[in-house]
Coordinates of C-alpha atoms in Angstrom, one line a residue:
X24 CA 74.9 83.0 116.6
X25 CA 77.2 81.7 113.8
X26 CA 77.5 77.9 113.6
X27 CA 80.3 76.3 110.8
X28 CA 80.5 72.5 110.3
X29 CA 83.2 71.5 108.0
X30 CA 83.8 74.4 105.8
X31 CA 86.6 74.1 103.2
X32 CA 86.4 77.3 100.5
X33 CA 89.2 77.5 98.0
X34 CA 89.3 81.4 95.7
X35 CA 88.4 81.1 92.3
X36 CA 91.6 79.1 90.7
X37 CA 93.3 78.7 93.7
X38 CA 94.4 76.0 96.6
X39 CA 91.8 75.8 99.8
X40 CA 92.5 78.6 102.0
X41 CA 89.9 77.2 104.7
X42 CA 90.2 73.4 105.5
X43 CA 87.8 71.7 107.2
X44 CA 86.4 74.4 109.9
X45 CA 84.5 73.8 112.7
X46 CA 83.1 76.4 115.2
X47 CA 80.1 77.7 117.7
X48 CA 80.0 81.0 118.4
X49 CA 77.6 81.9 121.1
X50 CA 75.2 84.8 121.5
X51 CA 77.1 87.4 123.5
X52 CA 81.0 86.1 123.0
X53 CA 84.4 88.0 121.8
X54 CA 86.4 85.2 119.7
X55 CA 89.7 86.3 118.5
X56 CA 90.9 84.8 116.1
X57 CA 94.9 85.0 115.5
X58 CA 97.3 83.0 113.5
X59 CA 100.4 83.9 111.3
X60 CA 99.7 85.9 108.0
X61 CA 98.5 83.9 105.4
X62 CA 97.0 81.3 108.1
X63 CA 93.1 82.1 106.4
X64 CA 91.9 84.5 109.0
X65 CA 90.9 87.3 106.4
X66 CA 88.7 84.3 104.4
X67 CA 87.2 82.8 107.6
X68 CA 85.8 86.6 108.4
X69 CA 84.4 86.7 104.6
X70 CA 82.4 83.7 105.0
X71 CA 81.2 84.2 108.4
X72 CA 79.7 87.8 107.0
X73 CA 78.2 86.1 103.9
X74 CA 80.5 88.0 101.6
X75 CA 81.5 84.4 100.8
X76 CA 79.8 83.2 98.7
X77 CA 77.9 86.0 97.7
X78 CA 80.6 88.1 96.6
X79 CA 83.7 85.9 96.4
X80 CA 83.8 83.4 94.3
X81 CA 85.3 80.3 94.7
X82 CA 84.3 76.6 95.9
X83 CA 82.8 76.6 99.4
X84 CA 81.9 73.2 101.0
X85 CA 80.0 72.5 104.4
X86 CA 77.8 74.5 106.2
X87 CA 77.4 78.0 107.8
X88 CA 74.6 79.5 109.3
X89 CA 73.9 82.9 111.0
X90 CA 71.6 82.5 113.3
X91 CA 70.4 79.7 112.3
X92 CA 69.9 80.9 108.9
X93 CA 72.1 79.4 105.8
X94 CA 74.2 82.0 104.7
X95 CA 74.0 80.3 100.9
X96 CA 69.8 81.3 101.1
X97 CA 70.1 84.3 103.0
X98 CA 70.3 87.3 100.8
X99 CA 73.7 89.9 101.6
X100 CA 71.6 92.7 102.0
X101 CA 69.2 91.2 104.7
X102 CA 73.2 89.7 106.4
X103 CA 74.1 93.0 106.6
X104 CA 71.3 94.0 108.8
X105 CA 72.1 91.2 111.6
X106 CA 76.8 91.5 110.5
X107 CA 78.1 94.7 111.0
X108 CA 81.6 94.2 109.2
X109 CA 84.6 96.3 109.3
X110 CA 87.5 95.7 106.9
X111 CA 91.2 95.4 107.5
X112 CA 91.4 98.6 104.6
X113 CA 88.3 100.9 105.6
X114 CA 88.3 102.8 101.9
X115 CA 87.4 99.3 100.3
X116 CA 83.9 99.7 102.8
X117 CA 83.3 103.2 102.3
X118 CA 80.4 104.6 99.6
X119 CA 80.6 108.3 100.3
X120 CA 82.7 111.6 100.4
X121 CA 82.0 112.7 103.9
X122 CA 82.3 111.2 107.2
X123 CA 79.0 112.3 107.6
X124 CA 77.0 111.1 104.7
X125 CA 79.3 107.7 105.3
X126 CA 77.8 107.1 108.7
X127 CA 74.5 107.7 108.0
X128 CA 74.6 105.5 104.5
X129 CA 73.5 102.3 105.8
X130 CA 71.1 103.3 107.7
X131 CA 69.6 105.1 104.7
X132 CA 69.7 102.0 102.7
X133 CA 67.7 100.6 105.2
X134 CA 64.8 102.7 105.1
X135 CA 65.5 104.4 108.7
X136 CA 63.4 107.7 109.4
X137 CA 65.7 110.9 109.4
X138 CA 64.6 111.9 113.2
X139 CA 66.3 108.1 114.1
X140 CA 69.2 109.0 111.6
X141 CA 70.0 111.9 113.4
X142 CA 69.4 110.4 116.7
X143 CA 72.0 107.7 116.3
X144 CA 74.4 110.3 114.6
X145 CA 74.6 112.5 117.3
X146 CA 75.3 109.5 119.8
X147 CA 78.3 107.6 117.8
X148 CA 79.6 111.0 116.9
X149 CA 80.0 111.8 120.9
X150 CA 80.7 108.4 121.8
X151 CA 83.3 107.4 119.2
X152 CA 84.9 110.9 119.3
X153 CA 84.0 111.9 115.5
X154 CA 82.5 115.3 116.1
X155 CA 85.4 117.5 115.0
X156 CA 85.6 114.9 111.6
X157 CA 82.0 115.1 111.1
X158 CA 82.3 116.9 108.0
X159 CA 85.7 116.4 107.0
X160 CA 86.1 114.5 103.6
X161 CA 87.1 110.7 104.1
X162 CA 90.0 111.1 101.9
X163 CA 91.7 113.8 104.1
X164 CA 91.9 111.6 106.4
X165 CA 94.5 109.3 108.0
X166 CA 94.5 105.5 107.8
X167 CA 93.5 105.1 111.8
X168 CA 90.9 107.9 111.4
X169 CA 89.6 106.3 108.3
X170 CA 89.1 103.1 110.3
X171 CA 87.3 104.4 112.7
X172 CA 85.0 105.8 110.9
X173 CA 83.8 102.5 109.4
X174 CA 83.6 100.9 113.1
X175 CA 81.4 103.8 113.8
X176 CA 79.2 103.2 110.5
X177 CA 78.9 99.6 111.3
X178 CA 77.6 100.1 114.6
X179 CA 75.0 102.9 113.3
X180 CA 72.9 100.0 111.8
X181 CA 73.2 98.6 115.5
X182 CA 73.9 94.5 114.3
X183 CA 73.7 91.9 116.7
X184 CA 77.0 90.4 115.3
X185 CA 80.2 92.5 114.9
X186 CA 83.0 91.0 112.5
X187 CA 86.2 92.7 112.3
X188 CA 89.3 92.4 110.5
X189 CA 92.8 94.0 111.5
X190 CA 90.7 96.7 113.4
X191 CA 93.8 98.4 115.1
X192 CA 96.2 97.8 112.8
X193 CA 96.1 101.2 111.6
X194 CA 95.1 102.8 115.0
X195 CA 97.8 104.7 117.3
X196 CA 97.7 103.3 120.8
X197 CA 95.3 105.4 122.1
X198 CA 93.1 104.9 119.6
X199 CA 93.3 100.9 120.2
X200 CA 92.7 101.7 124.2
X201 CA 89.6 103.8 122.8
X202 CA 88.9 100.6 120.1
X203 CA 89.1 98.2 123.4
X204 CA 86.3 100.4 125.2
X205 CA 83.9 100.4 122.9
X206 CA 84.6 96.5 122.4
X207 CA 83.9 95.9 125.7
X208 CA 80.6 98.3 125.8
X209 CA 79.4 96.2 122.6
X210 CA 79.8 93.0 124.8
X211 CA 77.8 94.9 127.7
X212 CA 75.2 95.6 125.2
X213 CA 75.0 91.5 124.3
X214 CA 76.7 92.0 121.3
X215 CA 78.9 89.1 119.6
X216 CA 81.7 89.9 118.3
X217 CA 84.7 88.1 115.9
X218 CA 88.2 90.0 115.8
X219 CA 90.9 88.5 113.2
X220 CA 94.1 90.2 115.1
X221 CA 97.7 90.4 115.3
X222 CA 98.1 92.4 118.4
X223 CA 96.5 91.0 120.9
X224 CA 97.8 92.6 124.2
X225 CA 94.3 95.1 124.0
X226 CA 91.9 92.2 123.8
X227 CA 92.7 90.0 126.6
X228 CA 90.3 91.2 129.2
X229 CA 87.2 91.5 126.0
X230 CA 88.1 88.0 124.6
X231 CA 86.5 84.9 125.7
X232 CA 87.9 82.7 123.4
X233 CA 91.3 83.0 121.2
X234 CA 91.5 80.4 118.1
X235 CA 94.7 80.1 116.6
X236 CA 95.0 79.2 113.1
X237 CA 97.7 77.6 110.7
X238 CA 97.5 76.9 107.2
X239 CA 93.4 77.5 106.7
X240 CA 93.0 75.0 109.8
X241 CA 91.8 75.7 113.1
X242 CA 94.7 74.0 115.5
X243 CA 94.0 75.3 118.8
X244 CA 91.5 77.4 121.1
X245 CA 92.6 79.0 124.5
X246 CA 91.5 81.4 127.0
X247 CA 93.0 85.2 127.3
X248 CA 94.4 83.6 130.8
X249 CA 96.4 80.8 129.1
X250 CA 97.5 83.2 126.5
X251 CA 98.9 85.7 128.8
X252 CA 100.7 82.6 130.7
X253 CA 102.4 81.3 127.5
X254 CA 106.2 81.6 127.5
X255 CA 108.0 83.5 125.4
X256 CA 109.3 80.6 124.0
X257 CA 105.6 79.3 123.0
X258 CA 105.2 82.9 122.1
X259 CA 107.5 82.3 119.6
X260 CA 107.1 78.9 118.7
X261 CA 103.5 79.9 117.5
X262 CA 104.5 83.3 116.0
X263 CA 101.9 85.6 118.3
X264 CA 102.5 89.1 119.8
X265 CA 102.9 89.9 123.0
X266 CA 99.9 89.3 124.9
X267 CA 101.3 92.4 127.4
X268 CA 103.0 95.2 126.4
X269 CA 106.3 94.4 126.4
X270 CA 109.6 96.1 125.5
X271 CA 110.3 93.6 122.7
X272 CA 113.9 92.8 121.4
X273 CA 116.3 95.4 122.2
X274 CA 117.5 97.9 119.6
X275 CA 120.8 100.2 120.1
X276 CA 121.3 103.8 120.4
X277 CA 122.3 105.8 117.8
X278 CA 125.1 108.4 117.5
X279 CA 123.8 111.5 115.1
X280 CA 127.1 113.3 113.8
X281 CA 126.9 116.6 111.4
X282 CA 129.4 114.9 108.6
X283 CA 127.5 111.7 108.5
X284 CA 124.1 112.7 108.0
X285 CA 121.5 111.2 105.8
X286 CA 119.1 113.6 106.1
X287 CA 118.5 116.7 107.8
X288 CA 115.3 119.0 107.8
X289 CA 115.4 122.7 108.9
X290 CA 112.8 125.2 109.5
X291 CA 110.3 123.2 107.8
X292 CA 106.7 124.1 107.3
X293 CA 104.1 122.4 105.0
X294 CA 100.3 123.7 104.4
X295 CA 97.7 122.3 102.9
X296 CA 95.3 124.8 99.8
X297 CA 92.7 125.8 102.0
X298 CA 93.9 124.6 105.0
X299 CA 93.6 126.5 107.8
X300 CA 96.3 125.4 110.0
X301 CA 99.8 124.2 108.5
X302 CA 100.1 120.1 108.6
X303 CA 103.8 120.8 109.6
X304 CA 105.4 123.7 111.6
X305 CA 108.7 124.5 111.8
X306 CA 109.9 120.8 112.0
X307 CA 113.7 120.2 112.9
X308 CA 115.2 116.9 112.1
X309 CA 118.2 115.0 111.7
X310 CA 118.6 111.3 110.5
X311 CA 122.5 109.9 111.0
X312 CA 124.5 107.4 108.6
X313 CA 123.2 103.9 110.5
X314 CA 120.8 105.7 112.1
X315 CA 116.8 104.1 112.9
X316 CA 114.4 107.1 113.6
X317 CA 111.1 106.1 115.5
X318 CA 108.4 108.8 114.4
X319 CA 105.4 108.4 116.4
X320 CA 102.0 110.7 117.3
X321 CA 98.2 110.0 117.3
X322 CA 96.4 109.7 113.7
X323 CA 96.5 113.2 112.1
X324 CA 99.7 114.3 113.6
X325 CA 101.8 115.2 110.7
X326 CA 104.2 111.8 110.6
X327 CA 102.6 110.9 106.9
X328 CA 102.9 114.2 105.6
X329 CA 106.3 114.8 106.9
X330 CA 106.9 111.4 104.8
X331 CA 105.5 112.7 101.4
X332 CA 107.5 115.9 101.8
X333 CA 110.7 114.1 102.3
X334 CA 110.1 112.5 99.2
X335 CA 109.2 115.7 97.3
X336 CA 105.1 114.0 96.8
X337 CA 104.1 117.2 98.4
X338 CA 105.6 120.7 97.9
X339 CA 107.1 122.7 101.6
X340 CA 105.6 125.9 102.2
X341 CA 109.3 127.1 103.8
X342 CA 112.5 125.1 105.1
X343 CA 115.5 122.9 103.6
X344 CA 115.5 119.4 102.8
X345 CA 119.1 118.3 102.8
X346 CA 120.3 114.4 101.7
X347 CA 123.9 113.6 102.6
X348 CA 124.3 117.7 103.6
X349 CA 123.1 118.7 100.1
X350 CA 119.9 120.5 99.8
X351 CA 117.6 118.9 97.6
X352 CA 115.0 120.4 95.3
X353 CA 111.6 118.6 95.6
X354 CA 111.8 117.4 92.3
X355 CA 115.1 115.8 92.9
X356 CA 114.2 114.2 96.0
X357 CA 111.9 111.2 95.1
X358 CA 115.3 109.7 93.0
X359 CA 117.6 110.0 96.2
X360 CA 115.2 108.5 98.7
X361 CA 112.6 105.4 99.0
X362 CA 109.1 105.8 100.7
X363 CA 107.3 102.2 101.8
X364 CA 104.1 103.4 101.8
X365 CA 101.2 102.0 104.3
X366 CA 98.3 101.6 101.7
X367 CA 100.3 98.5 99.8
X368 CA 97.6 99.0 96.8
X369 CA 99.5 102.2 95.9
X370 CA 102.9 100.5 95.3
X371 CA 101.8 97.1 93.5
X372 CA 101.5 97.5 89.9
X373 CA 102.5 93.7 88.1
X374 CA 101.2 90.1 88.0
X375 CA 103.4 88.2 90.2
X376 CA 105.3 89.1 93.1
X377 CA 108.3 88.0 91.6
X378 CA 108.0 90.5 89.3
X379 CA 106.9 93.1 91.5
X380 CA 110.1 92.8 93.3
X381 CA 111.9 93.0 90.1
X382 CA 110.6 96.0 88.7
X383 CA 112.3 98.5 87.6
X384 CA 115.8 96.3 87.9
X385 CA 118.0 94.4 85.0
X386 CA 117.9 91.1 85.2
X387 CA 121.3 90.2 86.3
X388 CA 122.7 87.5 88.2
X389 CA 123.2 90.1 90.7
X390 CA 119.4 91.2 90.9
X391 CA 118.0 87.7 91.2
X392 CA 120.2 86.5 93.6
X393 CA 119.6 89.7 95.7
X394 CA 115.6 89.1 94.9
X395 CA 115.7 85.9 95.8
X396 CA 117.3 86.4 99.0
X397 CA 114.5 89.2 100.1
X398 CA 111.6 86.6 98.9
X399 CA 113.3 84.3 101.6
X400 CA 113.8 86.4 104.3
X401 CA 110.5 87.7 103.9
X402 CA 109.2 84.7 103.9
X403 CA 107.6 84.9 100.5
X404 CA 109.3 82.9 98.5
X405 CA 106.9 79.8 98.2
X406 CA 104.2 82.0 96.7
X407 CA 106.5 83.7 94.3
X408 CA 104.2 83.6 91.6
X409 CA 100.6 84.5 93.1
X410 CA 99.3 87.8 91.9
X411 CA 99.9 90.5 95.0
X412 CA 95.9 91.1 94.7
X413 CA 95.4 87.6 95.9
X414 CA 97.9 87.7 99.2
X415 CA 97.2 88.4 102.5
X416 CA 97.4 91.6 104.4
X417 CA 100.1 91.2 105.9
X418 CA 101.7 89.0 102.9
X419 CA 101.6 92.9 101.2
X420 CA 103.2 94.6 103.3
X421 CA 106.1 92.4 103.4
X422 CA 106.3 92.3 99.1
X423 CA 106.0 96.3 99.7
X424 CA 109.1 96.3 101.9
X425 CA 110.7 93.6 99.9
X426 CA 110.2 96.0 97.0
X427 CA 111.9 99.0 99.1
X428 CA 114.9 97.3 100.2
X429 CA 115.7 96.3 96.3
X430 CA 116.3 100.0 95.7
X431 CA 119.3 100.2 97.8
X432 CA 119.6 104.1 98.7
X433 CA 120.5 106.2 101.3
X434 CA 117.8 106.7 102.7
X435 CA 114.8 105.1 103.2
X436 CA 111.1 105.8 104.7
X437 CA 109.0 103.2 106.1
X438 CA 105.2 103.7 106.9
X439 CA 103.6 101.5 109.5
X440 CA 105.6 97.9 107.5
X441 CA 104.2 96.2 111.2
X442 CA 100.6 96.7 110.6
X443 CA 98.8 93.2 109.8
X444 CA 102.0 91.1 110.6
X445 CA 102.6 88.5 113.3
X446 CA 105.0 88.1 115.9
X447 CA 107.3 86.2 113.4
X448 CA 107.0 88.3 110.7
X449 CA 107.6 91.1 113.0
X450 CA 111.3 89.7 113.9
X451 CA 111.7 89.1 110.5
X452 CA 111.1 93.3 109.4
X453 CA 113.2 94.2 112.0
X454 CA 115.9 91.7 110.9
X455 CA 115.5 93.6 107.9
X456 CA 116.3 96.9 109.2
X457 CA 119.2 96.0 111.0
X458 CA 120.7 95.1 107.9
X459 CA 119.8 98.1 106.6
X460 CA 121.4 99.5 108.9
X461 CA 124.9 97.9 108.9
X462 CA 124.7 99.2 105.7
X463 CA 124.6 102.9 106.2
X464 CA 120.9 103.5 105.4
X465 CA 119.4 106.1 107.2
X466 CA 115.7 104.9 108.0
X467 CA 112.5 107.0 109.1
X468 CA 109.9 104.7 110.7
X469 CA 106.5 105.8 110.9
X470 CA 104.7 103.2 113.5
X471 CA 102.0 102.5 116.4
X472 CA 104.3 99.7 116.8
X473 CA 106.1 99.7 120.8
X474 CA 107.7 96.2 120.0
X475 CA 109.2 97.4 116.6
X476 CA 110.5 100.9 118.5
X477 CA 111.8 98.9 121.0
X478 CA 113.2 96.2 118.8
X479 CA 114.7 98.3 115.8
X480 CA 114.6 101.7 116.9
X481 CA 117.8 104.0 117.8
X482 CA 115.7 107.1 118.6
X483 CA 111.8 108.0 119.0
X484 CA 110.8 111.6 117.6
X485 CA 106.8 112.6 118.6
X486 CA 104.7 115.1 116.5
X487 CA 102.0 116.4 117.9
X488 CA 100.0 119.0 116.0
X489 CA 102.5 119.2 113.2
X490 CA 105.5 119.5 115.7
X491 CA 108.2 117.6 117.5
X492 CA 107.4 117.8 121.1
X493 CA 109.9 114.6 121.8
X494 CA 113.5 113.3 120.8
X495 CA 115.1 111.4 122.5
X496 CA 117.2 108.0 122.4
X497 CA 115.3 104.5 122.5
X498 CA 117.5 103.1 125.5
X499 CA 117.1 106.2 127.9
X500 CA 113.0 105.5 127.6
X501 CA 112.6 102.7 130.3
X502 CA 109.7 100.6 129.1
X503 CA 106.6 102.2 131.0
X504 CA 107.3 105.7 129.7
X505 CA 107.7 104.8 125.8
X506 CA 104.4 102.8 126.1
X507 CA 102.9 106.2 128.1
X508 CA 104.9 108.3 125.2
X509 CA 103.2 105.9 122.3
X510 CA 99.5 105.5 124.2
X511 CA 99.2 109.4 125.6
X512 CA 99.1 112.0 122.8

């Protein structure tokens, strides 16, 4: 089905991020493909969907072929017929307003009657649980709901090759159990399928093959079995996930006292103009001096919304917001706390990531050095002058926090900074927290993430519905119930 023989392919004014690849993928097959951010799994996707060359530009050497056919003659539209592709940020994908109108979009393009529109609709709608978003507008939406929608819209033009990047990285657990089914009812239906993944402890009984990648170069391929027999050691060694769900790194329990609070949130309810139902309902919280607060719940629980009003980006219909046990107008409150958002696009405004992370900030011995020191512990440091639109996924999110932890306040607010990041870069972010940490900073964590609860995590708080149902200490959850708390919503 897709057939590359020494493909090198090097962006538009940059070094080769593909060197030298060779691969078969068979009719029928689930490759993963894994590898440390950076590694060229993005690019590899690109050119196995046609968008390189036909969109990217940039040098491309060797040969690919879909189906037989070479990609360089084959026109993108007529591609997209036989690649259904789903991007590691679904609005970059999307062409329409409504979840609706989105789904049915390629299939319009295509010249499909309304009866078979309709048909198909009604079927991805039940089977990918989309009915009650069916009319909902696609920017209401939250990241993992967004990214649903465009697996569901790729799999309305029914390809025979699925190629997806990041798919669960902004999915809740359940959502990636749900993702895992309908992966492995796409390989019932014959489908083959290519997965560029981090997490890979939902794929091992729908991969056939894993290939690992470093530095644009393909350096090893190995079965789900010999992945899930690896070492943690080898684990480690190659920077990969878990390949089970495992508890992770330990993290410590936190003590909340009244006089050393960061923050602390009373009677707080926030709802949206013409919004039925309040996002948030009488929400209670307190976050301790030292303290790490795990916030979890499904996509569309409240946990981003509690975020924004934290930060005074969106206005509370009633209840306090108190940093350091002074109330806080909303105005007031974006200058006493940080947010790290989850959409990096939103937060990267300069040329170079070395002056991303020195935005804002004198340039003092003080600031470099402390710069300097983040661009090395994130491990960004060697591409310290690449424009952030050229990094990786995951390369972003770690500028983004780098960014967050230059602004050195009280209290700061992190939005899924695991998503897109392998197992090294994980240790590294919760490295990162610890410090933050040691210093006094009390930190909100919004994540999917049961290795970074596990590893950095004092206490895990659960919305459901716009309300804490849970709240309770990270070391009285044995492992089995916080992966049941995380997965069952």
């Amino acid at each position: 089905m897709i057939t590359l023989n020494h493909v090198s392919f090097g962006y538009q004014g940059q070094s080769k991020q593909l060197k030298e690849i060779n691969l078969k993928i068979k009719e029928g097959e689930c490759v993963v493909i894994t590898g440390s951010s950076g590694c060229g799994k993005t690019t590899l996707t690109r050119v196995m969907n046609g968008l390189i060359p036909h969109f990217y530009e940039g040098e491309l050497t060797g040969n690919v072929a879909i189906k037989d056919q070479d990609t360089r003659q084959w026109p993108l539209w007529k591609i997209g017929q036989t690649v259904g592709s789903v991007f590691q940020d679904p609005k970059s994908q999307f062409f329409t307003s409504i979840v609706r109108d989105e789904l049915a979009f390629g299939m319009g393009n295509y010249g499909a009657s309304l009866n078979e529109m309709s048909r198909r609709l009604s079927g991805v709608l039940e089977n990918r649980s989309l009915r009650d978003l069916e009319y909902r507008s696609l920017m209401q939406l939250s990241s993992g709901q967004k990214q649903s929608v465009a697996v569901a819209a790729a799999e309305m033009v029914q390809p025979d090759i699925y190629i997806m990047d990041e798919p669960s990285a902004n999915l809740d657990m359940k959502a990636t159990e749900q993702m895992r089914r309908m992966l492995l009812q796409l390989k019932e239906q014959g489908k083959t399928i290519v997965i560029a993944e981090h997490r890979l402890y939902y794929l091992t009984d729908v991969a056939d093959r894993i290939v690992y990648m470093e530095d644009g170069r393909i350096i090893d391929l190995f079965t789900p079995e010999q992945l899930i027999a690896f070492s943690d050691e080898k684990l480690a060694e190659l920077g990969l996930r878990g390949p089970v769900l495992t508890h992770g790194r330990s993290g410590r329990a936190g003590i909340c006292k009244e006089s050393e609070q960061r923050l602390n949130i009373r009677n707080l309810s926030v709802q949206y103009r013409r919004a039925k139902q309040p996002a948030l309902r009488d929400v209670n919280l307190n976050v301790a001096k030292g303290e790490v607060v795990a916030l979890i719940g499904k996509n569309g629980a409240g946990k981003t919304t509690l975020a924004r009003t934290i930060c005074g980006l969106i206005g509370e219909k009633c209840g306090t917001i108190a940093f350091n046990a002074q109330s806080v107008p909303r105005k007031r409150r974006r200058q006493q706390c940080w947010f790290v958002m989850q959409d990096t696009v939103y937060q990267l405004f300069t040329d170079s990531v070395w002056n991303e992370i020195m935005l804002n900030h004198p340039v003092t011995a003080e600031t470099t050095a402390r710069a300097e020191l983040l661009l090395k512990q994130l491990h960004l440091w060697a591409i310290k002058d690449r424009h952030p639109a050229s990094l990786s996924g995951g390369q972003k999110q770690r500028l983004v926090l780098g960014v967050g932890l230059m602004q050195q306040t009280d209290l700061m607010i992190l939005d899924e900074p695991t998503s897109g990041l392998d197992g090294k870069n994980l240790c590294r972010v919760i490295d990162q927290i610890k410090d933050l940490r040691a210093r006094g900073c009390g930190i909100l964590i919004i994540t999917h993430d049961h290795e970074l609860v596990a590893g950095a995590c004092d206490r895990v708080v659960k919305l459901r519905d716009g309300q804490i149902i849970l709240n309770k200490k990270t070391s009285d959850l044995k492992l089995a119930t916080l992966v049941h708390e995380m997965t069952n919503y």
